[in-house]
Short mmCIF file of C-alpha atoms and ligand atoms in Angstrom, two decimals:
data_model
loop_
_atom_site.label_atom_id
_atom_site.label_comp_id
_atom_site.label_asym_id
_atom_site.label_seq_id
_atom_site.Cartn_x
_atom_site.Cartn_y
_atom_site.Cartn_z
CA MET A 19 17.83 -8.31 4.81
CA TYR A 20 17.70 -5.67 7.52
CA GLU A 21 21.45 -5.56 8.12
CA HIS A 22 21.63 -1.86 7.30
CA SER A 23 18.90 -0.81 9.73
CA TYR A 24 20.26 -2.88 12.57
CA THR A 25 23.70 -1.42 12.01
CA GLN A 26 22.25 2.07 11.97
CA ARG A 27 20.20 1.51 15.12
CA LYS A 28 23.02 -0.30 16.89
CA ALA A 29 25.20 2.70 16.20
CA LYS A 30 22.59 4.80 17.96
CA ASN A 31 22.28 2.14 20.63
CA LEU A 32 18.64 1.65 19.78
CA MET A 33 16.98 -1.73 19.73
CA THR A 34 13.41 -2.97 19.76
CA THR A 35 12.57 -1.91 23.30
CA ASP A 36 13.92 1.62 22.79
CA MET A 37 11.89 2.02 19.64
CA LYS A 38 8.78 0.81 21.46
CA GLU A 39 9.38 3.26 24.26
CA LEU A 40 9.88 6.09 21.82
CA PHE A 41 6.53 5.26 20.22
CA CYS A 42 4.76 5.43 23.61
CA GLY A 43 2.15 8.21 23.59
CA PHE A 44 3.30 9.26 20.09
CA SER A 45 -0.16 10.39 18.96
CA LYS A 46 -0.47 12.72 21.97
CA LEU A 47 2.73 14.61 21.13
CA ASP A 48 2.85 17.77 19.06
CA ARG A 49 4.48 17.67 15.64
CA LYS A 50 7.85 18.93 16.82
CA GLU A 51 7.97 16.32 19.60
CA ARG A 52 7.06 13.57 17.13
CA LEU A 53 9.88 14.63 14.86
CA ASP A 54 12.27 14.67 17.84
CA ARG A 55 11.28 11.11 18.71
CA LEU A 56 11.75 9.97 15.10
CA GLU A 57 15.19 11.55 15.13
CA GLN A 58 16.03 9.75 18.37
CA MET A 59 14.94 6.48 16.75
CA GLY A 60 17.26 7.11 13.83
CA ALA A 61 14.28 7.19 11.46
CA LEU A 62 14.85 10.85 10.55
CA SER A 63 18.07 12.79 10.24
CA ALA A 64 18.50 16.30 11.66
CA GLU A 65 18.17 17.64 8.09
CA ASP A 66 14.96 15.67 7.48
CA LYS A 67 13.54 17.10 10.68
CA GLU A 68 14.53 20.61 9.76
CA PHE A 69 12.97 20.27 6.31
CA LEU A 70 9.67 18.98 7.74
CA LEU A 71 9.58 21.63 10.44
CA SER A 72 10.30 24.42 7.99
CA GLY A 73 7.06 23.61 6.16
CA LYS A 74 8.95 24.24 2.90
CA SER A 75 7.39 22.75 -0.19
CA VAL A 76 9.15 20.66 -2.78
CA ASP A 77 10.65 22.69 -5.65
CA ILE A 78 7.95 23.16 -8.29
CA LYS A 79 10.56 22.72 -11.04
CA LEU A 80 10.79 19.07 -10.07
CA ALA A 81 7.09 18.60 -10.83
CA GLU A 82 7.75 19.65 -14.43
CA HIS A 83 10.02 16.60 -14.73
CA PHE A 84 7.32 14.25 -13.52
CA ILE A 85 4.17 15.29 -15.35
CA GLU A 86 2.82 17.60 -18.04
CA ASN A 87 0.89 20.88 -17.85
CA VAL A 88 1.95 21.45 -14.23
CA ILE A 89 0.02 24.11 -12.30
CA GLY A 90 1.12 23.31 -8.73
CA HIS A 91 1.46 20.61 -6.11
CA PHE A 92 -1.42 18.79 -4.45
CA GLN A 93 -0.45 18.20 -0.84
CA ILE A 94 -1.80 15.34 1.21
CA PRO A 95 -0.92 14.73 4.84
CA MET A 96 1.98 12.45 5.69
CA GLY A 97 1.94 10.63 9.02
CA VAL A 98 3.71 7.74 10.72
CA ALA A 99 2.20 4.39 11.61
CA THR A 100 3.70 3.33 14.94
CA ASN A 101 4.23 0.08 16.89
CA PHE A 102 5.01 -2.11 13.87
CA VAL A 103 7.46 -4.92 14.46
CA ILE A 104 7.87 -6.77 11.18
CA ASP A 105 9.98 -9.92 11.02
CA GLY A 106 11.26 -8.97 14.46
CA ARG A 107 12.35 -5.49 13.38
CA PRO A 108 10.63 -2.36 14.68
CA VAL A 109 9.96 0.09 11.91
CA ALA A 110 8.47 3.59 11.66
CA ILE A 111 6.17 3.58 8.65
CA PRO A 112 5.53 6.75 6.64
CA MET A 113 2.02 6.98 5.19
CA ALA A 114 0.68 9.70 2.89
CA VAL A 115 -3.09 9.57 3.00
CA GLU A 116 -6.18 11.77 3.21
CA GLU A 117 -8.53 9.29 4.97
CA THR A 118 -9.13 9.77 8.69
CA SER A 119 -8.37 6.85 11.01
CA ILE A 120 -6.18 4.73 8.71
CA ILE A 121 -2.95 5.58 10.57
CA ALA A 122 -4.63 5.37 13.98
CA ALA A 123 -6.14 1.96 13.18
CA ALA A 124 -2.86 0.63 11.76
CA SER A 125 -0.87 1.79 14.80
CA LYS A 126 -3.43 0.44 17.26
CA THR A 127 -3.61 -2.94 15.54
CA ALA A 128 0.17 -3.12 15.25
CA ARG A 129 0.46 -2.68 19.03
CA TRP A 130 -2.20 -5.32 19.61
CA ILE A 131 -0.37 -7.77 17.35
CA ASP A 132 2.98 -7.01 18.93
CA GLU A 133 1.61 -7.57 22.43
CA ASN A 134 -0.01 -10.87 21.48
CA GLY A 135 1.86 -12.30 18.52
CA ALA A 136 3.93 -11.43 15.47
CA ILE A 137 3.97 -10.48 11.79
CA THR A 138 6.28 -12.32 9.41
CA THR A 139 6.72 -11.73 5.70
CA GLU A 140 8.44 -13.12 2.63
CA VAL A 141 8.72 -12.54 -1.10
CA VAL A 142 8.32 -15.59 -3.32
CA GLY A 143 9.60 -15.40 -6.90
CA GLU A 144 11.59 -12.69 -8.65
CA ASN A 145 10.19 -12.17 -12.13
CA ILE A 146 7.87 -9.55 -13.53
CA ILE A 147 5.96 -10.28 -16.76
CA GLY A 148 5.85 -8.61 -20.16
CA GLN A 149 3.41 -9.55 -22.93
CA ILE A 150 3.97 -9.64 -26.68
CA GLN A 151 0.69 -10.29 -28.44
CA ILE A 152 0.07 -11.73 -31.91
CA ASP A 153 -3.67 -11.29 -32.38
CA LYS A 154 -4.21 -13.79 -35.26
CA VAL A 155 -1.54 -16.46 -35.60
CA LYS A 156 -0.88 -17.54 -39.20
CA ASN A 157 0.99 -20.75 -38.38
CA TRP A 158 0.89 -21.94 -34.78
CA GLN A 159 3.29 -24.87 -35.26
CA ARG A 160 5.91 -22.65 -36.87
CA LEU A 161 5.56 -20.04 -34.10
CA GLU A 162 5.82 -22.67 -31.39
CA GLY A 163 8.90 -24.19 -33.03
CA PHE A 164 10.50 -20.77 -33.40
CA ILE A 165 10.01 -19.85 -29.73
CA SER A 166 11.38 -23.12 -28.39
CA LEU A 167 14.36 -23.04 -30.77
CA HIS A 168 15.26 -19.34 -30.40
CA LYS A 169 14.21 -18.57 -26.86
CA LYS A 170 17.80 -18.47 -25.59
CA THR A 171 18.88 -16.15 -28.43
CA LEU A 172 15.97 -13.79 -27.76
CA ILE A 173 16.84 -13.69 -24.04
CA HIS A 174 20.48 -13.04 -24.86
CA LEU A 175 19.57 -10.25 -27.31
CA ALA A 176 17.28 -8.58 -24.74
CA ASN A 177 19.94 -8.76 -22.04
CA THR A 178 22.73 -7.40 -24.23
CA ASP A 179 20.82 -4.71 -26.16
CA VAL A 180 18.21 -3.42 -23.66
CA ALA A 181 18.45 -4.87 -20.17
CA GLN A 182 22.23 -4.80 -19.80
CA GLY A 183 21.90 -2.53 -16.71
CA LEU A 184 19.59 -5.01 -15.00
CA LYS A 185 21.84 -7.89 -15.99
CA ALA A 186 24.84 -6.11 -14.45
CA ARG A 187 22.89 -5.67 -11.20
CA GLY A 188 22.09 -9.39 -10.99
CA GLY A 189 18.74 -9.35 -12.78
CA GLY A 190 17.62 -9.25 -16.41
CA VAL A 191 15.44 -11.29 -18.75
CA ASN A 192 15.52 -14.96 -17.83
CA ASP A 193 12.65 -16.75 -19.56
CA ILE A 194 10.20 -16.59 -22.45
CA THR A 195 7.04 -18.73 -22.81
CA LEU A 196 4.19 -18.96 -25.29
CA ARG A 197 0.49 -18.96 -24.39
CA LYS A 198 -2.36 -19.85 -26.72
CA LEU A 199 -5.75 -18.11 -26.40
CA ASP A 200 -8.74 -19.36 -28.33
CA ARG A 201 -10.37 -16.36 -30.02
CA GLY A 202 -13.67 -18.14 -30.54
CA ASP A 203 -13.61 -17.36 -34.31
CA GLY A 204 -11.60 -20.41 -35.33
CA MET A 205 -8.26 -18.60 -35.02
CA GLN A 206 -5.69 -18.52 -32.26
CA MET A 207 -4.20 -15.58 -30.42
CA ALA A 208 -0.61 -15.93 -29.16
CA VAL A 209 0.76 -14.21 -26.10
CA ILE A 210 4.49 -14.44 -25.62
CA HIS A 211 5.40 -13.89 -21.98
CA VAL A 212 8.76 -12.37 -21.21
CA TYR A 213 10.01 -12.82 -17.64
CA ALA A 214 12.60 -10.52 -16.08
CA ASN A 215 14.05 -9.86 -12.66
CA PRO A 216 13.93 -6.06 -12.23
CA VAL A 217 16.13 -6.17 -9.07
CA ASP A 218 15.23 -3.05 -7.07
CA ALA A 219 13.35 -1.20 -9.78
CA MET A 220 9.65 -1.56 -10.38
CA GLY A 221 10.65 -2.55 -13.91
CA ALA A 222 7.72 -1.22 -15.97
CA ASN A 223 9.78 0.94 -18.32
CA ILE A 224 12.49 -1.59 -18.89
CA MET A 225 9.99 -4.40 -19.47
CA ASN A 226 8.05 -2.35 -22.02
CA GLN A 227 11.31 -1.57 -23.80
CA VAL A 228 12.36 -5.22 -23.82
CA CYS A 229 9.02 -6.30 -25.30
CA GLU A 230 9.09 -3.61 -27.99
CA PHE A 231 12.69 -4.47 -28.81
CA LEU A 232 11.84 -8.18 -29.25
CA LYS A 233 9.00 -7.37 -31.65
CA LYS A 234 11.31 -7.05 -34.68
CA PRO A 235 13.35 -10.27 -34.26
CA ILE A 236 10.16 -12.21 -33.50
CA GLU A 237 8.35 -10.86 -36.56
CA GLU A 238 11.33 -11.33 -38.88
CA ALA A 239 12.06 -14.91 -37.87
CA SER A 240 8.53 -16.22 -37.26
CA GLY A 241 6.65 -14.57 -40.12
CA GLU A 242 3.95 -13.44 -37.67
CA THR A 243 2.74 -9.89 -36.96
CA VAL A 244 3.11 -8.59 -33.40
CA THR A 245 0.10 -6.47 -32.43
CA MET A 246 0.86 -5.27 -28.89
CA CYS A 247 3.75 -5.09 -26.39
CA ILE A 248 3.11 -4.20 -22.76
CA LEU A 249 3.88 -5.42 -19.25
CA SER A 250 1.25 -7.24 -17.19
CA ASN A 251 0.26 -6.05 -13.72
CA LEU A 252 -0.93 -9.54 -12.82
CA VAL A 253 2.47 -10.65 -11.58
CA ASP A 254 1.71 -14.11 -10.24
CA THR A 255 5.40 -14.94 -10.66
CA LYS A 256 6.46 -12.69 -7.75
CA VAL A 257 4.20 -12.47 -4.75
CA THR A 258 4.61 -11.02 -1.30
CA ARG A 259 3.25 -12.88 1.69
CA ALA A 260 2.48 -11.72 5.20
CA LYS A 261 1.40 -13.91 8.07
CA VAL A 262 0.01 -12.71 11.38
CA ILE A 263 -0.37 -14.84 14.50
CA VAL A 264 -2.28 -13.48 17.49
CA ARG A 265 -2.41 -15.51 20.70
CA GLY A 266 -4.41 -15.43 23.89
CA LEU A 267 -7.60 -13.96 22.42
CA GLU A 268 -11.11 -14.85 23.53
CA ALA A 269 -12.47 -17.73 21.48
CA GLU A 270 -15.55 -15.70 20.53
CA LEU A 271 -13.52 -12.83 19.08
CA MET A 272 -11.37 -15.22 17.04
CA GLU A 273 -14.46 -16.94 15.68
CA ARG A 274 -16.04 -13.64 14.73
CA ILE A 275 -12.93 -12.60 12.81
CA GLU A 276 -12.78 -16.00 11.09
CA GLU A 277 -16.45 -15.60 10.10
CA ALA A 278 -15.87 -12.06 8.82
CA SER A 279 -13.04 -13.44 6.72
CA LEU A 280 -15.23 -16.23 5.34
CA PHE A 281 -17.81 -13.62 4.29
CA ALA A 282 -15.11 -11.85 2.22
CA GLN A 283 -13.90 -15.14 0.74
CA LEU A 284 -17.39 -16.15 -0.39
CA ASP A 285 -18.92 -12.86 -1.51
CA PRO A 286 -17.30 -10.58 -4.14
CA TYR A 287 -19.35 -7.62 -2.87
CA ARG A 288 -17.77 -7.99 0.57
CA ALA A 289 -14.37 -9.00 -0.89
CA ALA A 290 -14.13 -5.63 -2.70
CA THR A 291 -14.52 -3.71 0.57
CA ASN A 292 -12.30 -6.11 2.50
CA ASN A 293 -9.56 -5.65 -0.10
CA LYS A 294 -10.05 -1.87 -0.12
CA GLY A 295 -9.34 -2.04 3.61
CA VAL A 296 -6.13 -4.00 2.98
CA LEU A 297 -5.08 -1.42 0.39
CA ASN A 298 -5.79 1.32 2.95
CA GLY A 299 -2.61 0.05 4.58
CA ILE A 300 -0.62 -0.36 1.36
CA ASP A 301 -1.43 2.64 -0.86
CA PRO A 302 -0.32 5.34 1.63
CA ILE A 303 3.14 3.74 1.82
CA LEU A 304 3.31 3.57 -1.97
CA ILE A 305 2.35 7.23 -2.22
CA ALA A 306 4.84 8.27 0.48
CA THR A 307 7.63 6.43 -1.34
CA GLY A 308 6.70 7.73 -4.82
CA ASN A 309 5.58 4.34 -6.11
CA ASP A 310 2.91 3.56 -8.71
CA TRP A 311 -0.06 2.65 -6.53
CA ARG A 312 -2.35 2.11 -9.55
CA ALA A 313 -0.10 -0.74 -10.68
CA VAL A 314 -0.18 -2.36 -7.24
CA GLU A 315 -3.97 -1.91 -7.01
CA ALA A 316 -4.36 -3.58 -10.43
CA GLY A 317 -2.07 -6.42 -9.37
CA VAL A 318 -3.78 -7.03 -6.04
CA HIS A 319 -7.32 -6.97 -7.46
CA SER A 320 -6.50 -9.19 -10.45
CA TYR A 321 -4.66 -11.62 -8.17
CA ALA A 322 -7.76 -11.67 -5.96
CA ALA A 323 -9.73 -12.86 -9.00
CA ARG A 324 -7.14 -15.29 -10.33
CA GLU A 325 -9.32 -18.34 -9.70
CA GLY A 326 -12.12 -16.95 -11.86
CA LYS A 327 -14.08 -15.32 -9.05
CA TYR A 328 -13.14 -12.14 -7.20
CA SER A 329 -12.37 -13.02 -3.59
CA SER A 330 -10.65 -11.84 -0.45
CA ILE A 331 -6.90 -11.21 -0.64
CA THR A 332 -6.60 -12.14 3.04
CA LYS A 333 -7.69 -15.20 5.03
CA TRP A 334 -8.14 -15.52 8.80
CA LYS A 335 -8.43 -18.88 10.56
CA VAL A 336 -8.44 -20.12 14.11
CA LYS A 337 -5.76 -22.80 14.52
CA ASN A 338 -4.74 -24.35 17.83
CA ASN A 339 -6.30 -21.50 19.81
CA GLU A 340 -4.45 -18.90 17.77
CA LEU A 341 -5.80 -16.47 15.24
CA VAL A 342 -3.77 -16.80 12.05
CA GLY A 343 -4.02 -14.44 9.08
CA PHE A 344 -2.52 -14.70 5.58
CA PHE A 345 -2.01 -12.20 2.81
CA GLU A 346 -0.55 -13.10 -0.57
CA ALA A 347 -0.47 -10.86 -3.66
CA PRO A 348 1.95 -9.19 -6.04
CA ILE A 349 3.25 -5.90 -4.63
CA ILE A 350 5.58 -4.78 -7.37
CA LEU A 351 7.37 -1.56 -6.56
CA GLY A 352 10.78 0.02 -6.70
CA VAL A 353 13.29 1.76 -4.49
CA VAL A 354 15.45 2.91 -7.39
CA GLY A 355 14.46 4.82 -10.50
CA GLY A 356 11.78 7.39 -11.16
CA VAL A 357 10.05 9.44 -8.48
CA THR A 358 11.32 7.17 -5.68
CA CYS A 359 14.78 8.62 -5.92
CA LEU A 360 13.96 12.11 -7.19
CA HIS A 361 11.23 13.33 -4.84
CA PRO A 362 12.82 14.51 -1.56
CA LEU A 363 9.93 13.21 0.55
CA ALA A 364 9.92 9.84 -1.19
CA LYS A 365 13.65 9.54 -0.53
CA MET A 366 13.06 10.51 3.09
CA ALA A 367 10.26 7.94 3.43
CA ILE A 368 12.55 5.19 2.16
CA ARG A 369 15.32 6.29 4.52
CA MET A 370 12.88 6.34 7.45
CA MET A 371 12.24 2.62 7.09
CA SER A 372 15.94 1.81 6.68
CA ILE A 373 15.22 -0.41 3.73
CA THR A 374 17.73 -1.42 1.15
CA SER A 375 15.67 -3.33 -1.43
CA SER A 376 12.31 -3.31 -3.18
CA ASP A 377 11.54 -6.65 -1.53
CA ASP A 378 11.99 -5.05 1.92
CA LEU A 379 9.48 -2.35 1.00
CA SER A 380 6.99 -4.77 -0.47
CA ARG A 381 7.16 -6.88 2.73
CA ILE A 382 6.43 -3.81 4.84
CA CYS A 383 3.44 -3.02 2.60
CA ALA A 384 2.09 -6.57 2.98
CA ALA A 385 2.51 -6.40 6.76
CA VAL A 386 0.70 -3.09 7.10
CA GLY A 387 -2.01 -4.26 4.68
CA ILE A 388 -2.80 -7.36 6.70
CA ALA A 389 -2.68 -5.44 10.01
CA GLN A 390 -5.10 -2.88 8.57
CA ASN A 391 -7.40 -5.72 7.57
CA LEU A 392 -7.26 -7.24 11.05
CA GLY A 393 -8.10 -3.87 12.60
CA ALA A 394 -11.11 -3.47 10.30
CA LEU A 395 -12.38 -7.03 10.84
CA ARG A 396 -11.97 -6.74 14.60
CA ALA A 397 -14.02 -3.53 14.65
CA LEU A 398 -16.62 -4.72 12.13
CA SER A 399 -17.24 -7.99 13.94
CA THR A 400 -17.54 -6.34 17.37
CA VAL A 401 -18.37 -2.65 17.96
CA GLY A 402 -18.74 -1.71 14.29
CA ILE A 403 -16.67 0.70 12.27
CA ILE A 404 -18.49 3.89 13.22
CA GLU A 405 -17.22 4.12 16.78
CA GLY A 406 -13.51 4.41 16.00
CA HIS A 407 -13.83 5.99 12.56
CA MET A 408 -16.40 8.64 13.39
CA LYS A 409 -14.67 9.76 16.54
CA LEU A 410 -11.76 10.77 14.35
CA HIS A 411 -14.04 11.99 11.58
CA ILE A 412 -15.54 14.49 14.03
CA ARG A 413 -12.40 16.58 13.58
CA ASN A 414 -13.05 16.78 9.81
CA LEU A 415 -16.71 17.60 10.29
CA THR A 416 -15.83 20.37 12.75
CA LEU A 417 -13.34 21.90 10.31
CA GLY A 418 -15.76 21.38 7.42
CA VAL A 419 -18.46 23.59 8.95
CA GLY A 420 -15.92 26.35 9.56
CA ALA A 421 -15.39 26.17 13.34
CA THR A 422 -12.54 28.37 14.57
CA GLU A 423 -9.74 27.18 16.90
CA ARG A 424 -11.70 28.63 19.84
CA GLU A 425 -14.94 26.90 18.82
CA MET A 426 -13.43 23.51 18.00
CA PRO A 427 -13.16 21.98 21.51
CA TYR A 428 -16.85 22.73 22.25
CA VAL A 429 -18.11 21.48 18.87
CA GLN A 430 -16.00 18.33 19.04
CA SER A 431 -17.03 17.37 22.55
CA ARG A 432 -20.74 18.00 21.78
CA LEU A 433 -20.46 15.88 18.64
CA GLU A 434 -18.82 13.11 20.66
CA GLU A 435 -21.76 13.21 23.05
CA ILE A 436 -24.25 13.03 20.17
CA LEU A 437 -22.30 10.14 18.64
CA ALA A 438 -22.27 8.23 21.92
CA LEU A 439 -26.00 8.79 22.29
CA THR A 440 -27.30 8.22 18.76
CA LYS A 441 -24.43 6.16 17.22
CA ARG A 442 -24.67 8.52 14.25
CA ILE A 443 -23.13 11.82 13.31
CA THR A 444 -23.38 14.02 10.19
CA ALA A 445 -22.30 17.45 8.92
CA ARG A 446 -25.80 18.67 9.83
CA ASN A 447 -25.12 17.86 13.50
CA ALA A 448 -21.86 19.77 13.29
CA LYS A 449 -23.64 22.81 11.80
CA GLU A 450 -26.31 22.74 14.50
CA VAL A 451 -23.79 22.45 17.33
CA LEU A 452 -21.71 25.30 15.94
CA MET A 453 -24.85 27.44 15.61
CA GLU A 454 -25.74 26.59 19.20
CA PHE A 455 -22.27 27.71 20.34
CA ARG A 456 -22.33 30.98 18.37
CA ASN A 457 -25.84 31.83 19.50
CA ARG A 458 -24.90 31.19 23.09
CA ALA A 459 -21.76 33.32 22.76
CA ALA A 460 -23.86 36.13 21.26
CA GLY A 461 -26.51 35.73 23.94
CA LYS A 462 -29.15 34.92 21.32
CA PRO A 463 -31.82 32.23 21.19
CA ASN A 464 -30.73 29.07 19.46
CA ASN A 465 -32.04 29.66 15.94
CA GLU A 466 -30.82 33.12 15.15
CA VAL A 467 -27.40 32.73 13.63
CA ASN A 468 -27.31 31.11 10.24
CA LEU A 469 -24.10 29.54 9.09
C1 LIG B 18 -12.81 1.76 5.07
O1 LIG B 18 -11.91 2.65 4.45
C2 LIG B 18 -12.27 0.34 5.02
C3 LIG B 18 -13.24 -0.74 5.55
O2 LIG B 18 -14.47 -0.64 4.88
C4 LIG B 18 -12.57 -2.08 5.28
C5 LIG B 18 -13.46 -3.27 5.53
O3 LIG B 18 -14.70 -3.17 5.43
O4 LIG B 18 -12.91 -4.37 5.77
C6 LIG B 18 -13.50 -0.56 7.01
#
């Protein structure tokens, strides 16, 4: 799976320990130094580095190809999660995200896992799902007979007339099934499921085309009327798994994390937030690589409710004195087609991880998602989330009230003191501290300058 990356890193004489060393103190470096380190790791090329350093924006003309009524680009920060060793391979993970502390928490947890255990991943299954709906079936027996008799022909037609490209790359349509839904009004609804291996594409466009193409032959031969054709985001036929093992922890900490996990398994209100935390690790990678994060969100949440009750997408257990975590959900994405191979930063993000297939990328997403969850549960079940999160959020608050470069160090360190003292911090505190600083600088009493 990771042949390409190993070859690349071997060529640069870089193996796990080198990568780890190059990630040492990464967050303390300035941007240029970080880019130098990423170049030394082989994660960025000299051209990538130059492009990032130049601060150039992506050609606006490209945006016109992606969406309608373009007026500009919305930029969000792109950072790198460090210290991840996934399936034994160190990897620099690009994340595009606006939320403070996600990258810091991911990197910190990744180091903790690496020092005490491991993350392993796998993809199970290969098919995505398309749906062809017949809202009111006229003759169920006839429809059932038609599908079982002509399934092979329909598959062949789809693969020769629409999905020939996929077929040539080793994928294509490979099964069709029929589901019966009771409408509750005495009639039956039919849903024909079309299964296809999209290889390294996300497959949405091709699946929608296959389903719409099959509408005519199905209608003509079955006598039924097809009412809707669309893919399903609940892809329970292809799921990505990640497993984390952490050893040598205090029994109390492991129990607390297990309990926090049980809370999310039992209570949908908690499960929603738990799963949001998992997606904190996944969505930024999807955005950085130009993937459809709404589709993955829909897939993960619907998979979390597949047993009829919304629950946690992760599970943590203590087994033989080890903390063991599991994640399993569909993460359907692509590394070919669409924005992934047109947007220069998306292409760079994919190159950075030295991945060659959509399965590789989905495994990385699962690994970062479960690590992010572990980081959140560890904080929530011990010191609470405020400590780590707010320390970083202080930077945003300071900027938000308009502190200048010169004022920032004072405002930040005062806010840190207030946080340590009161365990709380708001924009109002930031305003007051800034006012205090400006008054002092102007030699005025503390309530004279209004911001
Ligand atoms: C915040 O973005 C994410 C958390 O709320 C996740 C969780 O509660 O597990 C910290």
